[in-house]
mmCIF file with all atom_site columns, C-alpha atoms and ligand atoms in Angstrom:
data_model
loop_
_atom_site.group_PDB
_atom_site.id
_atom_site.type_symbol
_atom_site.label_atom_id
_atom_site.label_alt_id
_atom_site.label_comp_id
_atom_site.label_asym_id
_atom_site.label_entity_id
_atom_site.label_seq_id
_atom_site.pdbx_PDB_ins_code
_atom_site.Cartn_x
_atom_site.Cartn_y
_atom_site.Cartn_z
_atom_site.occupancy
_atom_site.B_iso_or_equiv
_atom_site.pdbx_formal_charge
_atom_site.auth_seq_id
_atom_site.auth_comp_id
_atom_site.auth_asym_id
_atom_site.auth_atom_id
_atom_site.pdbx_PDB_model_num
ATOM   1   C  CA  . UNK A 1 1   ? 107.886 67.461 53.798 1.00 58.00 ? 1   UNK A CA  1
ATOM   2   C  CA  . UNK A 1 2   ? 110.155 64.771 52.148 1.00 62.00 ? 2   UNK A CA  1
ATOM   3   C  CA  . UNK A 1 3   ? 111.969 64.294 55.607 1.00 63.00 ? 3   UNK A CA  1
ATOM   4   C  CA  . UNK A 1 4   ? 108.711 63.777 57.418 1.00 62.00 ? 4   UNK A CA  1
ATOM   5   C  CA  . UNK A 1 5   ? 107.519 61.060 54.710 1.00 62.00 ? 5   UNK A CA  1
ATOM   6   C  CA  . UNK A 1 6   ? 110.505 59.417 55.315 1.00 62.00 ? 6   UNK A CA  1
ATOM   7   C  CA  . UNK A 1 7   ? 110.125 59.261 59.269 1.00 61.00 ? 7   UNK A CA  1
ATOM   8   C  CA  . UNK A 1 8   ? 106.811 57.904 58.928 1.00 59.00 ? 8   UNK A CA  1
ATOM   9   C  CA  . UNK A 1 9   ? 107.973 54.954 56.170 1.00 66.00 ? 9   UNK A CA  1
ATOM   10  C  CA  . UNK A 1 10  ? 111.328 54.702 59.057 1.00 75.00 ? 10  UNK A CA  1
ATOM   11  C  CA  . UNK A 1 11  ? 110.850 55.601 62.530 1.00 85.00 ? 11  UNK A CA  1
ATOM   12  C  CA  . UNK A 1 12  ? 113.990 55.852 64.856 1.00 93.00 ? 12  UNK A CA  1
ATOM   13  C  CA  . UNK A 1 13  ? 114.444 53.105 66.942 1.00 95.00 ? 13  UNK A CA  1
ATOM   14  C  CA  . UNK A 1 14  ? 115.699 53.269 70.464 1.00 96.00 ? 14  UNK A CA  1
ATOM   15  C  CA  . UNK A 1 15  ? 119.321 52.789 70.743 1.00 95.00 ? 15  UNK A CA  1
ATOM   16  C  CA  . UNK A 1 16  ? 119.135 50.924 73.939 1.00 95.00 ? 16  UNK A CA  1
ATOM   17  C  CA  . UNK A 1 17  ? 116.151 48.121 73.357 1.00 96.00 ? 17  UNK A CA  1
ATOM   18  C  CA  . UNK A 1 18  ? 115.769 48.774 69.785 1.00 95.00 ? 18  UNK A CA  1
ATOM   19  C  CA  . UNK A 1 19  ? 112.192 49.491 70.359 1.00 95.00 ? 19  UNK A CA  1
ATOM   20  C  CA  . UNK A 1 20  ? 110.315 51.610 67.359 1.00 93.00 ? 20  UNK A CA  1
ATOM   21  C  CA  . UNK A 1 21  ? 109.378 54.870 67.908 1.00 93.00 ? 21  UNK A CA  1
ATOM   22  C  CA  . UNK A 1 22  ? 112.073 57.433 69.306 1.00 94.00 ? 22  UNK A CA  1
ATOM   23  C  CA  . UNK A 1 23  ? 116.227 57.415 69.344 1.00 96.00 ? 23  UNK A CA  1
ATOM   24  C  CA  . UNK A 1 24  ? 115.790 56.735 73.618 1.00 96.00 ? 24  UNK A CA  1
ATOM   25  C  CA  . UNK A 1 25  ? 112.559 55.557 74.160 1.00 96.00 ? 25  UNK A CA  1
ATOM   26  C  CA  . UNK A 1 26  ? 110.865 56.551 77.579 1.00 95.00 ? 26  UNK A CA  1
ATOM   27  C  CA  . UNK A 1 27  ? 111.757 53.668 79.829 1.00 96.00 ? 27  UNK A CA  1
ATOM   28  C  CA  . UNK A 1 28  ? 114.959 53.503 78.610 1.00 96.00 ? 28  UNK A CA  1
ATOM   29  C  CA  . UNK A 1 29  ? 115.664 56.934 79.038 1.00 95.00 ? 29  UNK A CA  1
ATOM   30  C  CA  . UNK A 1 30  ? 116.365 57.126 82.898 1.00 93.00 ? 30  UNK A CA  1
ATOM   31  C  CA  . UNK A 1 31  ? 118.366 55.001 82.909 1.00 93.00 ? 31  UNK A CA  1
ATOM   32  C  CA  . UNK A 1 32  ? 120.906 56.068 79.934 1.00 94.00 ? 32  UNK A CA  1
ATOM   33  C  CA  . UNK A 1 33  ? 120.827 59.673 80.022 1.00 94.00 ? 33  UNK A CA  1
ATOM   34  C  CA  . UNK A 1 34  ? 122.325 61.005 83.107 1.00 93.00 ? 34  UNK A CA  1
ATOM   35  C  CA  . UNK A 1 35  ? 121.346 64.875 84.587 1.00 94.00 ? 35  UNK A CA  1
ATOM   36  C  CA  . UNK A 1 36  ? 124.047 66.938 85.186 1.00 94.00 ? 36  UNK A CA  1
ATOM   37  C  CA  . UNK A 1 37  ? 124.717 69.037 88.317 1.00 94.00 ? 37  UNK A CA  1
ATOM   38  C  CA  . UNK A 1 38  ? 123.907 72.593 88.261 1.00 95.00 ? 38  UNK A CA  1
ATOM   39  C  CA  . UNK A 1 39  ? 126.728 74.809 88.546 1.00 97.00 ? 39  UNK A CA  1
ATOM   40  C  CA  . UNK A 1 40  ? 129.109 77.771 86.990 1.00 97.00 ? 40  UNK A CA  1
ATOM   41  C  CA  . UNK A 1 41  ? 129.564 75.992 83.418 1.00 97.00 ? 41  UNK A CA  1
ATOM   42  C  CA  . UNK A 1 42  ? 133.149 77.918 83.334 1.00 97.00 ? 42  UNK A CA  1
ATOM   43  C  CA  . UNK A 1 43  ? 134.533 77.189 86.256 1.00 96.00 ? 43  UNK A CA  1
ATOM   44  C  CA  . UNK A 1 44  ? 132.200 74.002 87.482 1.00 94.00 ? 44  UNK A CA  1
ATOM   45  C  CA  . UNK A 1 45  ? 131.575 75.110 91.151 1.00 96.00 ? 45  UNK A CA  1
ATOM   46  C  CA  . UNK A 1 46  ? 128.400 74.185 91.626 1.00 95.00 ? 46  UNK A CA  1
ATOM   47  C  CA  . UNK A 1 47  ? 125.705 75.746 92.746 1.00 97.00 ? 47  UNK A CA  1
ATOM   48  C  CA  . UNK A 1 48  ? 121.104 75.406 92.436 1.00 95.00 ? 48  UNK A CA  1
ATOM   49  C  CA  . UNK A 1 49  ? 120.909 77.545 89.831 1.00 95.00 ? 49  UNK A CA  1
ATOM   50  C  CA  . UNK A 1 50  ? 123.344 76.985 87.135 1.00 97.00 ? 50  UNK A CA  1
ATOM   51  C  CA  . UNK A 1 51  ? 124.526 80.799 87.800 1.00 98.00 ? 51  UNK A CA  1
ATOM   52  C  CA  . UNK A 1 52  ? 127.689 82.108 86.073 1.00 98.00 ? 52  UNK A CA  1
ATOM   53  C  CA  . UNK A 1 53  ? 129.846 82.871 89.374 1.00 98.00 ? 53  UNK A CA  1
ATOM   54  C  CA  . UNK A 1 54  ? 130.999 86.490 89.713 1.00 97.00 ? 54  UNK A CA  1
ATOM   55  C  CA  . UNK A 1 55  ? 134.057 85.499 89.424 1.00 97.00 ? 55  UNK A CA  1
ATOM   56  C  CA  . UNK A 1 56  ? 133.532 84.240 85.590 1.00 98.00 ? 56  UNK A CA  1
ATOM   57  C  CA  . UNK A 1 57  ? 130.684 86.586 84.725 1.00 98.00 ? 57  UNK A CA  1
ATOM   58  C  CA  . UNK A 1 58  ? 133.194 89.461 84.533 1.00 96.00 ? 58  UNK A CA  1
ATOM   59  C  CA  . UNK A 1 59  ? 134.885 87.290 81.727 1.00 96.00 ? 59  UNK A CA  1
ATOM   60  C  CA  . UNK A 1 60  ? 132.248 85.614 80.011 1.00 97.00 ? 60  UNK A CA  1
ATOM   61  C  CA  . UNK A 1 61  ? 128.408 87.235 80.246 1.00 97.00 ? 61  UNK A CA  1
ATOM   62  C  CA  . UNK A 1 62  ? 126.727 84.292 81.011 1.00 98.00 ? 62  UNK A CA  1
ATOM   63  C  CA  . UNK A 1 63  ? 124.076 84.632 83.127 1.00 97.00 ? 63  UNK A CA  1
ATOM   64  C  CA  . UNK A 1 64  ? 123.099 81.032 84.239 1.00 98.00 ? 64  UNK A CA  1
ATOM   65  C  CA  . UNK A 1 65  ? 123.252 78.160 82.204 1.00 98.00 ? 65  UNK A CA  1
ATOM   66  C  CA  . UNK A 1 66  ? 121.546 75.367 81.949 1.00 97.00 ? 66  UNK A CA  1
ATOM   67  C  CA  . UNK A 1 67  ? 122.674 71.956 81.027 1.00 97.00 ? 67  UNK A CA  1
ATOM   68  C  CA  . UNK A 1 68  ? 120.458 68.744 80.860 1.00 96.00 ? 68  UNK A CA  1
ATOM   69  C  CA  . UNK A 1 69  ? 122.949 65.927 80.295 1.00 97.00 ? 69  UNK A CA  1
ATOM   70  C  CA  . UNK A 1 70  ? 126.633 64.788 81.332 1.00 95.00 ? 70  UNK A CA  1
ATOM   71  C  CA  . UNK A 1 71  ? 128.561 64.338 78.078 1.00 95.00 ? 71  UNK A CA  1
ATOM   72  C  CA  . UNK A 1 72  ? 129.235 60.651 77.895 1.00 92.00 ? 72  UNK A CA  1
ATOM   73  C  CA  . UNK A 1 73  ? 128.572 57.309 76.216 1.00 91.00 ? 73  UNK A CA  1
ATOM   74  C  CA  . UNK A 1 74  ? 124.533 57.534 74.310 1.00 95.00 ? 74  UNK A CA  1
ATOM   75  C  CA  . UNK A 1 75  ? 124.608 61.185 74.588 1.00 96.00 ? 75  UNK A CA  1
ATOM   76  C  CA  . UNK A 1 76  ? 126.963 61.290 72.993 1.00 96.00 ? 76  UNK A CA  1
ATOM   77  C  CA  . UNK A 1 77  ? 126.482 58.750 70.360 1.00 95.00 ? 77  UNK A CA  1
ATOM   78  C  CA  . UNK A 1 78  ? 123.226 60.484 69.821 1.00 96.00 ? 78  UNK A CA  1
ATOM   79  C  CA  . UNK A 1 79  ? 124.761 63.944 69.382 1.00 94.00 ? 79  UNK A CA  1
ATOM   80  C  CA  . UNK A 1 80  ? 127.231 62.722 66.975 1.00 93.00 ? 80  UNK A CA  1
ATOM   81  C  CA  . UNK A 1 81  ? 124.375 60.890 64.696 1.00 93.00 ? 81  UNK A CA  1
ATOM   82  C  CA  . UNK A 1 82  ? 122.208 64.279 64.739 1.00 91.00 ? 82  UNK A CA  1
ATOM   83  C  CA  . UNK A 1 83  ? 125.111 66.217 63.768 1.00 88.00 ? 83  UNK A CA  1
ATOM   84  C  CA  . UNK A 1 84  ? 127.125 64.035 60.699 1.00 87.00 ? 84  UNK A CA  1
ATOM   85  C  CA  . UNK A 1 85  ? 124.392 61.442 60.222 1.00 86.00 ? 85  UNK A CA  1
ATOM   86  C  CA  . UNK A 1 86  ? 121.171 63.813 59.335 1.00 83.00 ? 86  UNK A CA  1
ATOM   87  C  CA  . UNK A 1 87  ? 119.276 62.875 62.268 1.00 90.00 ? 87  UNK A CA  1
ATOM   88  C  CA  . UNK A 1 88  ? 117.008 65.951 62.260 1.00 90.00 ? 88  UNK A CA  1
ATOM   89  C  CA  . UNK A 1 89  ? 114.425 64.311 64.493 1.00 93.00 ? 89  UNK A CA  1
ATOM   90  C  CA  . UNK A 1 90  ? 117.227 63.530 67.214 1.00 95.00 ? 90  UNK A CA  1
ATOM   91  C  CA  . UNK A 1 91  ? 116.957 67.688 67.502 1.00 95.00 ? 91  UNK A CA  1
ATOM   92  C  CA  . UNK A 1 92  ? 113.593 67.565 67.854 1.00 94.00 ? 92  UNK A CA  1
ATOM   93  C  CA  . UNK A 1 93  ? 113.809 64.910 70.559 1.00 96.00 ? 93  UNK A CA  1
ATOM   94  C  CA  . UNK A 1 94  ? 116.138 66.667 72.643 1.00 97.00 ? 94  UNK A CA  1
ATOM   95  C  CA  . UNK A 1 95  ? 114.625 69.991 72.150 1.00 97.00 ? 95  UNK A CA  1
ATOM   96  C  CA  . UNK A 1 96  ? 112.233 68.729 74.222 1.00 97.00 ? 96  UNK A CA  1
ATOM   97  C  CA  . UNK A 1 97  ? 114.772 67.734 77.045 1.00 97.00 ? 97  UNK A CA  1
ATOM   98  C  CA  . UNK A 1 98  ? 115.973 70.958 77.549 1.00 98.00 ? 98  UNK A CA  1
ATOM   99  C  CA  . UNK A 1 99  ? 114.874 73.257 80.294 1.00 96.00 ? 99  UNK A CA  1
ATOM   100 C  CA  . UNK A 1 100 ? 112.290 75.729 80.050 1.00 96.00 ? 100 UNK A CA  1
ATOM   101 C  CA  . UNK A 1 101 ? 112.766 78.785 80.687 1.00 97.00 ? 101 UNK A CA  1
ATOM   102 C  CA  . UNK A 1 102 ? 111.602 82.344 80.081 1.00 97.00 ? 102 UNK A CA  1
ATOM   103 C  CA  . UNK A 1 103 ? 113.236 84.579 76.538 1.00 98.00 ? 103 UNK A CA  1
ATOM   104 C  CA  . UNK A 1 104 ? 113.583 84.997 73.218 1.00 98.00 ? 104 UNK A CA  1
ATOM   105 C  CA  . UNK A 1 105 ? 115.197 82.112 71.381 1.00 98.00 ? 105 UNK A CA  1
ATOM   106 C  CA  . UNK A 1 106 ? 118.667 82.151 69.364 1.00 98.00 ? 106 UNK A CA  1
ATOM   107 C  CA  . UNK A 1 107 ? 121.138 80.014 68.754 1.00 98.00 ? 107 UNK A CA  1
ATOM   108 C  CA  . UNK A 1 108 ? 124.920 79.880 68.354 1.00 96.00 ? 108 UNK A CA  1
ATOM   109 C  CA  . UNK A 1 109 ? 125.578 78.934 64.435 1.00 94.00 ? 109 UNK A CA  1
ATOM   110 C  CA  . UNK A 1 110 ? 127.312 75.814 64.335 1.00 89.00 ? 110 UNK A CA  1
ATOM   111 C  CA  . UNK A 1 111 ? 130.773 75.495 62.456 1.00 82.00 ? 111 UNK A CA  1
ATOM   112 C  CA  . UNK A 1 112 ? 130.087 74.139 58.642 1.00 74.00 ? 112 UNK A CA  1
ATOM   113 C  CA  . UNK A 1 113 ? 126.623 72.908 58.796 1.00 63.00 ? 113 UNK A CA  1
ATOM   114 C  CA  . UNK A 1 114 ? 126.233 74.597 55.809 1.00 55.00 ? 114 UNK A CA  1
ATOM   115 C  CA  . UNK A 1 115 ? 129.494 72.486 54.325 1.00 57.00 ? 115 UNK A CA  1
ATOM   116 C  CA  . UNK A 1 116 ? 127.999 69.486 55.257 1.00 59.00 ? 116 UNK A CA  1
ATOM   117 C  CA  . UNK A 1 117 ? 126.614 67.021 52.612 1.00 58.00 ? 117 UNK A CA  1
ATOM   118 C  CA  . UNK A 1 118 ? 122.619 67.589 53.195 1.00 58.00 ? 118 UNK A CA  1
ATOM   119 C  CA  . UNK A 1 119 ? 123.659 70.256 55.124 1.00 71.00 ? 119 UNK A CA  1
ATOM   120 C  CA  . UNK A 1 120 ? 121.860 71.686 58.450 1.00 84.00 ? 120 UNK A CA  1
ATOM   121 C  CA  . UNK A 1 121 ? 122.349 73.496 61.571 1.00 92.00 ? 121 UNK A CA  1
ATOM   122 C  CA  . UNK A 1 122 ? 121.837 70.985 64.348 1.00 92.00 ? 122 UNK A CA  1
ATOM   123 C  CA  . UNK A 1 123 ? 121.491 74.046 67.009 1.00 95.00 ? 123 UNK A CA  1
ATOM   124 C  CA  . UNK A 1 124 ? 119.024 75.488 64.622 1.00 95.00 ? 124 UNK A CA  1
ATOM   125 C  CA  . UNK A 1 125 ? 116.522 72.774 64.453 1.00 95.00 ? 125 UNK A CA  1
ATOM   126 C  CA  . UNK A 1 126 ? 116.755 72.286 68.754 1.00 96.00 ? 126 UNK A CA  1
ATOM   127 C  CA  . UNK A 1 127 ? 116.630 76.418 68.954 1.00 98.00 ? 127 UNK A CA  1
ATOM   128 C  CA  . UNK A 1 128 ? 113.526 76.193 66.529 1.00 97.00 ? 128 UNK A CA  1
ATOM   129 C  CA  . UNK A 1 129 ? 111.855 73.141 67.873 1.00 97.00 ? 129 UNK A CA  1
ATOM   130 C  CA  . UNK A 1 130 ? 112.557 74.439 71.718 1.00 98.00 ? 130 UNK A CA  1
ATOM   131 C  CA  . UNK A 1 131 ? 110.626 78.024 71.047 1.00 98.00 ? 131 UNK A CA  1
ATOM   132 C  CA  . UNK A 1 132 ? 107.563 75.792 69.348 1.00 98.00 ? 132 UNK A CA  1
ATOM   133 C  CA  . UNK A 1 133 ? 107.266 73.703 72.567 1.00 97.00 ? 133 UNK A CA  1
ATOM   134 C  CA  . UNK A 1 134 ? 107.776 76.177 74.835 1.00 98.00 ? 134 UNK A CA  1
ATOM   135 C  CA  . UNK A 1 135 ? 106.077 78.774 73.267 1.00 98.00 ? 135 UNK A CA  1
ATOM   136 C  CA  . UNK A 1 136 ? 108.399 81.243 72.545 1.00 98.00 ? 136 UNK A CA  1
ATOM   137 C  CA  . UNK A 1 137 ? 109.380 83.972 69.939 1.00 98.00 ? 137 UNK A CA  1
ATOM   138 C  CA  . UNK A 1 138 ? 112.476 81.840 67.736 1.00 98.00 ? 138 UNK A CA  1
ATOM   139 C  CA  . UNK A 1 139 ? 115.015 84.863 66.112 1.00 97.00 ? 139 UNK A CA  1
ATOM   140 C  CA  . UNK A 1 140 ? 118.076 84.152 64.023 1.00 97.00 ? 140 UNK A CA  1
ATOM   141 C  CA  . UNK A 1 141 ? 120.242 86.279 65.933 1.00 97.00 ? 141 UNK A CA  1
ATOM   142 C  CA  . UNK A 1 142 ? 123.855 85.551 65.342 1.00 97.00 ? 142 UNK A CA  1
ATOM   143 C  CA  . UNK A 1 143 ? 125.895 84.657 61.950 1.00 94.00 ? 143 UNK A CA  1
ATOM   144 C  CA  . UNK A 1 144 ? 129.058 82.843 61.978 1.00 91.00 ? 144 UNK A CA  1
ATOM   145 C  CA  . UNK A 1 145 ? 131.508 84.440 60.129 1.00 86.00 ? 145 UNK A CA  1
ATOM   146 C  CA  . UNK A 1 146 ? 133.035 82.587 57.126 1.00 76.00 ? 146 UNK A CA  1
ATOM   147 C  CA  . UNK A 1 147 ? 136.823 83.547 57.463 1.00 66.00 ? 147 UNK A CA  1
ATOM   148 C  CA  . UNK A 1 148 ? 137.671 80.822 54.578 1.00 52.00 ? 148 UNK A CA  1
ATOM   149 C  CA  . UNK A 1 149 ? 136.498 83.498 51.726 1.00 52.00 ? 149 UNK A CA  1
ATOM   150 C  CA  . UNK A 1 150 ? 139.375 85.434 52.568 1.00 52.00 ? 150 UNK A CA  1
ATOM   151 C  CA  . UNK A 1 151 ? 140.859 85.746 48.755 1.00 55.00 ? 151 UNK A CA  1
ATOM   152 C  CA  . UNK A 1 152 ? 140.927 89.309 47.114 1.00 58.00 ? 152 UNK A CA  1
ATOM   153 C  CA  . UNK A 1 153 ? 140.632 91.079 50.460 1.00 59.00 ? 153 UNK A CA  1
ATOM   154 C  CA  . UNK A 1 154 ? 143.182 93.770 51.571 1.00 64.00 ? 154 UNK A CA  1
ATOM   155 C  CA  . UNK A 1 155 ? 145.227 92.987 54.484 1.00 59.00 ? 155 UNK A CA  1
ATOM   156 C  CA  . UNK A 1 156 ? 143.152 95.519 56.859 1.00 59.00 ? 156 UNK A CA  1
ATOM   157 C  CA  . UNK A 1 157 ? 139.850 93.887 55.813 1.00 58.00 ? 157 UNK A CA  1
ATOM   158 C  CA  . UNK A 1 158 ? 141.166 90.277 56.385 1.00 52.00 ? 158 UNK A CA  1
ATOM   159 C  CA  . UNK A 1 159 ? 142.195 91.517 59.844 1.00 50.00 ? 159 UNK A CA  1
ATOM   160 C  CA  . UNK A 1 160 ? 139.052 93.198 60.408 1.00 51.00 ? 160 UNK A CA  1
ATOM   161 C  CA  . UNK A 1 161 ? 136.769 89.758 59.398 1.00 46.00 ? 161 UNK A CA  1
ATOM   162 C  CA  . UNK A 1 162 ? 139.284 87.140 61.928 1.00 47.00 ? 162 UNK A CA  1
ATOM   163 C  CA  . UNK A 1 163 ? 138.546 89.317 64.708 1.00 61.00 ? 163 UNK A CA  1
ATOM   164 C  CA  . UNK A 1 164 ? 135.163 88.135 65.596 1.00 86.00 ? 164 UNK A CA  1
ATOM   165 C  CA  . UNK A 1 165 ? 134.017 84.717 64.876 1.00 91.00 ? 165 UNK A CA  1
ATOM   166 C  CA  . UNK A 1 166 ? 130.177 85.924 65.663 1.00 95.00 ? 166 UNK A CA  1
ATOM   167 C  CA  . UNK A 1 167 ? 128.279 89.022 63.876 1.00 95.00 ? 167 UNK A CA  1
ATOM   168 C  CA  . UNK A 1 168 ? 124.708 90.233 65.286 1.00 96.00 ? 168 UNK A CA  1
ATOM   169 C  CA  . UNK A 1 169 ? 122.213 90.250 62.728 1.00 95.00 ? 169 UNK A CA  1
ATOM   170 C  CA  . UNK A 1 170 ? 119.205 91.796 64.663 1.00 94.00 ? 170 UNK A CA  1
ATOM   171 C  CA  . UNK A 1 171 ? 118.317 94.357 66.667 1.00 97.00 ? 171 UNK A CA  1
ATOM   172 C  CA  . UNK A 1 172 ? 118.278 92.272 70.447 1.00 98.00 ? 172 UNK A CA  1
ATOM   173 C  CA  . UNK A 1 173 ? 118.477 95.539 72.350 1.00 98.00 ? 173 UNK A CA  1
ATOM   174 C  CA  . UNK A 1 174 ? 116.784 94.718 76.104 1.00 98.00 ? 174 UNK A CA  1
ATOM   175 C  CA  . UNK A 1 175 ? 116.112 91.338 75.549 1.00 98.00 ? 175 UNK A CA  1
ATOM   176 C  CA  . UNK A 1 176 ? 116.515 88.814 77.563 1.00 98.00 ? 176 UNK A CA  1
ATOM   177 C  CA  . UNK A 1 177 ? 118.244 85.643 75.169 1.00 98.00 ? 177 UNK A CA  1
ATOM   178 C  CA  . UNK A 1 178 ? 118.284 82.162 75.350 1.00 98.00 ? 178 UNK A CA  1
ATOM   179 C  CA  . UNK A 1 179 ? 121.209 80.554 73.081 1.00 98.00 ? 179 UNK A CA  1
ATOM   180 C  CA  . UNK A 1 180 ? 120.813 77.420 72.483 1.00 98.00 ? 180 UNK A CA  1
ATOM   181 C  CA  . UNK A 1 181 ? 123.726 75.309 71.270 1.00 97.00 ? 181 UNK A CA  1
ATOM   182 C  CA  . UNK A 1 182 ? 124.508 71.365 71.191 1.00 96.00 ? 182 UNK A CA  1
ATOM   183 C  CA  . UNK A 1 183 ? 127.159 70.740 73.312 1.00 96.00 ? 183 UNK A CA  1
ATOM   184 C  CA  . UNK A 1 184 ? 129.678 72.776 75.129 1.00 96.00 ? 184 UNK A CA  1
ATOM   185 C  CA  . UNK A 1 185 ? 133.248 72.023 76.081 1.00 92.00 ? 185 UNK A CA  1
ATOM   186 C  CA  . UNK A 1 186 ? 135.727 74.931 77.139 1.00 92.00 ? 186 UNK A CA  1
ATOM   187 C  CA  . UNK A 1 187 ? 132.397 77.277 76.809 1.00 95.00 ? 187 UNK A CA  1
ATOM   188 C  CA  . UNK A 1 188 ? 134.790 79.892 74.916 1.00 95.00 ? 188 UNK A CA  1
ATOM   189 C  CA  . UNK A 1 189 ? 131.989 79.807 72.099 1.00 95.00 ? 189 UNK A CA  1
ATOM   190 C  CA  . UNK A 1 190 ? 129.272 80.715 74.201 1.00 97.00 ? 190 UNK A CA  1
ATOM   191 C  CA  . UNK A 1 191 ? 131.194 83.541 75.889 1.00 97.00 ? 191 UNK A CA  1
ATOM   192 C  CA  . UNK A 1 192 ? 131.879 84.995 73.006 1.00 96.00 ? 192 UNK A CA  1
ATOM   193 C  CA  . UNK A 1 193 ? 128.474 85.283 71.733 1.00 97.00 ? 193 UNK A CA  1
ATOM   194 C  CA  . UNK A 1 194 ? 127.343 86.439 74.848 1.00 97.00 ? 194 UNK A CA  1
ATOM   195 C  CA  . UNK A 1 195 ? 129.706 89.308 74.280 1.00 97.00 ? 195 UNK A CA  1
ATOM   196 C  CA  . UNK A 1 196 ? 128.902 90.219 71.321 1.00 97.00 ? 196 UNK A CA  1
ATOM   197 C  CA  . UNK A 1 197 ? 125.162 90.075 72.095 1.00 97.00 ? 197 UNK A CA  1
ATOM   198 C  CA  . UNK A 1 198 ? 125.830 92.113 75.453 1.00 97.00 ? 198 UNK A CA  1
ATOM   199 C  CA  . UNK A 1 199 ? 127.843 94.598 73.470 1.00 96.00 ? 199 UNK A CA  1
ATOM   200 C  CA  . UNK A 1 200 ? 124.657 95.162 70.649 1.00 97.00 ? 200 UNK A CA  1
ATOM   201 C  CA  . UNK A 1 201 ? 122.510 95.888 74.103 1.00 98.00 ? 201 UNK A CA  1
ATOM   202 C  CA  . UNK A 1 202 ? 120.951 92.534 74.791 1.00 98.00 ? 202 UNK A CA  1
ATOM   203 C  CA  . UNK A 1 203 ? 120.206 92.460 78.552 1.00 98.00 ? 203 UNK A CA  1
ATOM   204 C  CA  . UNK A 1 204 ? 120.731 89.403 79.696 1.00 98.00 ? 204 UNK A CA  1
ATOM   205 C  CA  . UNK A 1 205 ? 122.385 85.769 77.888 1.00 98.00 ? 205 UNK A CA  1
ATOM   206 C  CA  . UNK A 1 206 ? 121.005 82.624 79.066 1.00 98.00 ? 206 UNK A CA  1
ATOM   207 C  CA  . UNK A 1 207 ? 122.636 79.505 77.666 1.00 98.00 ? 207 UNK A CA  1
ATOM   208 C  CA  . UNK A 1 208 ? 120.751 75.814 77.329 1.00 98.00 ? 208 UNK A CA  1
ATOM   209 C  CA  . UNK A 1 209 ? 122.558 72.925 75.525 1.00 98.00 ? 209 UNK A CA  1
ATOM   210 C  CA  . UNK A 1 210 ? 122.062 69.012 75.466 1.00 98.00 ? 210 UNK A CA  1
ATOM   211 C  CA  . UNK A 1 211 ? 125.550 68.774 77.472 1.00 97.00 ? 211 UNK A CA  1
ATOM   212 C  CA  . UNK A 1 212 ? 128.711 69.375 78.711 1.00 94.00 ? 212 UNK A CA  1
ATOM   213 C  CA  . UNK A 1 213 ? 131.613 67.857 77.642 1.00 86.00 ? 213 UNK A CA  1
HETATM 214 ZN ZN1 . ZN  B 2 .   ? 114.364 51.685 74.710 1.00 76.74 ? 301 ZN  B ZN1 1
HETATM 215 ZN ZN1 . ZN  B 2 .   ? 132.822 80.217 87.681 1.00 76.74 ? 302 ZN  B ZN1 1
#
């Protein structure tokens, strides 16, 4: 409520022709944000669909992915001012750039959004915002595990909780997912939610994100 009272009294501006109105306004956007090829997002061959190759599926149970923009220059200056600047409505703008496609709608937790001053989940607000536009069912699926509170544990428990850095908090068995994070680099995060998803009995992972770095 507060947050959208303050959009209204300051709107984003464009970062490119400083325009009112959104952070990359529409004719500015074609020529700033640039699409990335389809391809295996582990290994980069590339291919139409944005498939996991077989070769990387038996390592990391990806089905496709599916990644809008190359990692470089206003994406990334954008990413960076939704994620340690509180630009919610930078989430909501590129939740809207990301591709549809058919599932139910998680996300992978982010790393201390909860630490952070006015603290949010930057993959939260796209996964939410991308199920409202695309009509789709939104579930909080995954929960990072905090391995700081550590203290007072016995050695076996401590052992037990570094294992994983992912936990499955619902019951995805047969669905088909689509996790929704901000960026991915080495794509080690994603693979290892996909696991653990896969192992609770989702049946398929797809993964969206902004970009790739
Ligand atoms: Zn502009
Ligand atoms: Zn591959």
């Amino acid at each position: 409520m507060l947050e959208k009272l303050f959009e209204i009294i300051s709107p984003d501006t464009c970062v490119v022709c400083k325009n009112e109105g959104k952070c990359l306004c529409d004719s500015c956007r074609p020529n700033t944000l640039i699409y990335k090829k389809p391809g295996c997002v582990f290994c980069n061959e590339v291919n139409d669909s944005g498939k996991t190759c077989l070769r990387c599926y038996k390592k990391h149970p990806i089905r496709i992915a599916k990644i809008s923009f190359r990692y470089e220059n206003t994406v990334k200056e954008l990413i960076w001012a939704m994620k340690y600047e509180n630009k919610r409505s930078y989430a909501r703008y590129f939740s809207g750039l990301l591709m549809p496609m058919p599932g139910v709608v998680c996300f992978v937790p982010s790393e201390g959004a909860s630490r952070r001053k006015r603290g949010y989940d930057q993959a939260e607000v796209l996964a939410k915002n991308y199920a409202k536009l695309n009509n789709l069912e939104f579930k909080k699926v995954l929960i990072r595990q905090a391995h700081s509170r550590q203290v007072g544990k016995s050695r076996t428990e401590r052992l037990k909780n570094t294992k994983g850095n992912f936990v499955v908090a619902q019951n995805v068995k047969g669905l088909d997912l689509l996790l929704i994070d901000d960026v991915i680099t080495t794509g080690a995060t994603i693979s290892e939610c996909a696991s653990v998803l896969k192992e609770a009995g989702a049946k398929s992972v797809t993964a969206l994100a902004i970009a790739k770095a």
